[in-house]
CSV table of C-alpha atoms in Angstrom, one decimal:
chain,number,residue,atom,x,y,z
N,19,UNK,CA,60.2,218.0,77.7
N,20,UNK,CA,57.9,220.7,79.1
N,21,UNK,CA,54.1,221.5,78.5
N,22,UNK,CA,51.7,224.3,76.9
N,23,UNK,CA,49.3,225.7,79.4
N,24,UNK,CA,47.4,229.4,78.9
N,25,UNK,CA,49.4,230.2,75.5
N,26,UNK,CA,52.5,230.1,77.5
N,27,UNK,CA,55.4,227.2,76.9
N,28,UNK,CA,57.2,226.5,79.6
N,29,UNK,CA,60.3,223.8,79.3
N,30,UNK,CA,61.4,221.0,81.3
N,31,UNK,CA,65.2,222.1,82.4
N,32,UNK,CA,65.7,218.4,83.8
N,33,UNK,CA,63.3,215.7,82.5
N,34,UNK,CA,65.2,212.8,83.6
N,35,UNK,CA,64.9,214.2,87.2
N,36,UNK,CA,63.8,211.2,89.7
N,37,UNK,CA,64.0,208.2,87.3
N,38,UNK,CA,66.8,205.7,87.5
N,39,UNK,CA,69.9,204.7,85.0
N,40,UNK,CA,68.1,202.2,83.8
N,41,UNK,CA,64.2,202.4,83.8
N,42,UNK,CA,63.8,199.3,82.0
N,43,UNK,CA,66.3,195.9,82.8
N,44,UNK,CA,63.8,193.7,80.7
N,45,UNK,CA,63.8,196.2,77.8
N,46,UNK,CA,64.7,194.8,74.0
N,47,UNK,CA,68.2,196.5,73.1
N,48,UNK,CA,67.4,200.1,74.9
N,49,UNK,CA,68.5,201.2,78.2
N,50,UNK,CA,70.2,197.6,79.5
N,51,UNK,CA,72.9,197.8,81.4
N,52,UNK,CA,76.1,196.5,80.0
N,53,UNK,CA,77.5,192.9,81.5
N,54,UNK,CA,79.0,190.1,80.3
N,55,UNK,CA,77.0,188.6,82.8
N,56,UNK,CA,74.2,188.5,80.5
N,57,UNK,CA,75.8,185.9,78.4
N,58,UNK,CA,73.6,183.5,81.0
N,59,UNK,CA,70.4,185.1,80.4
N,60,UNK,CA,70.7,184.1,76.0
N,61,UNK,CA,67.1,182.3,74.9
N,62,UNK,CA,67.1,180.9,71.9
N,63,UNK,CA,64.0,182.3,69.4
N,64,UNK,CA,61.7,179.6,68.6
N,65,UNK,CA,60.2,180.9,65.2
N,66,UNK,CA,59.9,178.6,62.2
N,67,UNK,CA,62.2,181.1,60.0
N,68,UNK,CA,65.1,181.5,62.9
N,69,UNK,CA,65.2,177.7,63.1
N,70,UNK,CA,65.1,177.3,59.1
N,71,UNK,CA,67.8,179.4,58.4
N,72,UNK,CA,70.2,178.3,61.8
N,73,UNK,CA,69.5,174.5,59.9
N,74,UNK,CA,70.4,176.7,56.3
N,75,UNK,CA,73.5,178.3,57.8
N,76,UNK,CA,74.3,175.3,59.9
N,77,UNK,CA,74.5,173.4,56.7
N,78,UNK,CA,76.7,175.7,54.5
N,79,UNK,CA,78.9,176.0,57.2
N,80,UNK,CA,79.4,172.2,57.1
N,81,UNK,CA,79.9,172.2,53.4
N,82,UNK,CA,82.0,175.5,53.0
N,83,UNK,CA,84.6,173.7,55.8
N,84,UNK,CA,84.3,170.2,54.0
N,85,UNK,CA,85.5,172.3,50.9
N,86,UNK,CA,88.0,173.7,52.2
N,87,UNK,CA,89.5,170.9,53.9
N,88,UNK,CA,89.4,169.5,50.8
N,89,UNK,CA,91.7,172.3,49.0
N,90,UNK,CA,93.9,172.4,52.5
N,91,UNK,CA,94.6,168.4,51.6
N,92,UNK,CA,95.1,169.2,48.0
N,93,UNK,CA,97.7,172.0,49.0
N,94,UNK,CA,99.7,169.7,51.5
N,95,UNK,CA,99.8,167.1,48.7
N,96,UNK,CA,101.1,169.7,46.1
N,97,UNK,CA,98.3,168.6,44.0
N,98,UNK,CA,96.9,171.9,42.7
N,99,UNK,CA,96.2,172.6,39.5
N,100,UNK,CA,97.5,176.6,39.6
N,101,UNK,CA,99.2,179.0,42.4
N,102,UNK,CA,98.2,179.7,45.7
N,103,UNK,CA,94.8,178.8,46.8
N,104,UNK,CA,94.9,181.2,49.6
N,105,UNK,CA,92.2,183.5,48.4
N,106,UNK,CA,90.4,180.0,48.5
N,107,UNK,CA,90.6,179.7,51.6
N,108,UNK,CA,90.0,183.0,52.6
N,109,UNK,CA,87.1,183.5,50.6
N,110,UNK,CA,84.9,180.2,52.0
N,111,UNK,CA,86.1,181.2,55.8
N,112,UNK,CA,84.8,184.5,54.7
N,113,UNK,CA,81.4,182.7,53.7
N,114,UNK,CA,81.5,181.0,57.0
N,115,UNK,CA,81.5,184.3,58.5
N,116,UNK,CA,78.8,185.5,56.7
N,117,UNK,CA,76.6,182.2,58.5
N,118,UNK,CA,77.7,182.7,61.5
N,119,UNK,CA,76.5,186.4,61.0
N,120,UNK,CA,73.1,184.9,61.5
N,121,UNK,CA,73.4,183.9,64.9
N,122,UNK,CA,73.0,187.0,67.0
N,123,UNK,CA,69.7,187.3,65.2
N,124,UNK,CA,68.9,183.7,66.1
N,125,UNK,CA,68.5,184.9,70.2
N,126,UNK,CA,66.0,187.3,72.0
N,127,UNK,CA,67.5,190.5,72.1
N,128,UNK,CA,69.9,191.7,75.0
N,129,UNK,CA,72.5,194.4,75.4
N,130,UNK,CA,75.3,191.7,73.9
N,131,UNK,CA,73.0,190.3,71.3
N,132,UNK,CA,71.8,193.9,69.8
N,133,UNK,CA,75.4,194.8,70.3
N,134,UNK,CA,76.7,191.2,68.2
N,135,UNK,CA,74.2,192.2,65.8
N,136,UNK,CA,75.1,195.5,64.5
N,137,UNK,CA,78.8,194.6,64.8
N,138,UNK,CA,78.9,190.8,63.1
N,139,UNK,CA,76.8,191.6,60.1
N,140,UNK,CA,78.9,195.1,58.9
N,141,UNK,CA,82.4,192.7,59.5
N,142,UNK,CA,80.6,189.6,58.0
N,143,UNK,CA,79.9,191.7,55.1
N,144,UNK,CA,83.0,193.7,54.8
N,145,UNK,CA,85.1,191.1,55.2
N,146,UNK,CA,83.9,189.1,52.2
N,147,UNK,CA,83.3,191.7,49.8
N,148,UNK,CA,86.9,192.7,50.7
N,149,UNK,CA,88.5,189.5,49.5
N,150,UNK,CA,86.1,189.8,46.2
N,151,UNK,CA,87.9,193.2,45.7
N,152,UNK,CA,91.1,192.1,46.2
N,153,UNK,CA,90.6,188.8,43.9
N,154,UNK,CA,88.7,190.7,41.2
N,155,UNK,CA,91.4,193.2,40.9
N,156,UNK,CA,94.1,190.2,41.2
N,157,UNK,CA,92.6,188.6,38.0
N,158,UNK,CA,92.1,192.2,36.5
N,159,UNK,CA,95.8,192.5,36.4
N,160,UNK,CA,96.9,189.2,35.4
N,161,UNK,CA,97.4,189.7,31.9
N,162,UNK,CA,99.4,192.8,32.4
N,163,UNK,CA,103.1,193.6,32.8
């Protein structure tokens, strides 16, 4: 930004002068060129906690869609026990969501990854408490006229 030589300050007018766009193509979520070409280069992170929670999330994925296969069949056969089970449904695809939130963090970084990262877990989030508003408020108002 400049330097401080003989009690006198003198500022740097253009410190990017001479370097490229992009110093750094190997660089961990700054200054990487955007491409969907990059989808190529994903590695998968081999620490013990990314592959214990993929298995964790893998597995409550499985059982969140057995579930709700299991209402969908129960709401084809008419066999439900009260009204709509669409906030059911919403509500486990919503927790789905929130597993699959996990896997951006689950590759070494990239500009798609860091990207996936700050925009999956907001929506993941979002999106679920959402519905919890929405049911909460449903069942707050149930009783009244």
């Amino acid at each position: 930004m400049g330097s401080y030589a003989n009690g006198i300050l003198e500022a740097d007018l253009d410190p990017l002068a001479g370097y490229p766009k992009y110093p750094c193509i190997q660089c961990r979520c700054l200054n990487v060129g955007w491409s969907f070409g990059l989808l190529t280069e994903l590695k998968f992170r081999t620490e013990p906690w990314v592959i214990v929670c993929s298995t964790m999330a893998f597995t409550g994925c499985m059982v969140a869609m057995a579930v709700a296969i299991f209402i969908w069949v129960r709401v084809c056969r008419a066999r439900t026990s009260e009204g709509s089970q669409a906030f059911s449904l919403l509500l486990i695809a919503s927790c789905v969501l929130l597993y699959g939130a996990l896997l951006p963090y689950s590759f070494e970084a990239s500009s798609i990854v860091c990207f996936m990262r700050r925009f999956s877990t907001g929506l993941a989030y979002s999106f679920i408490f959402s519905i919890l508003l929405a049911r909460s408020l449903m069942l707050a108002t149930a009783d009244s006229e």
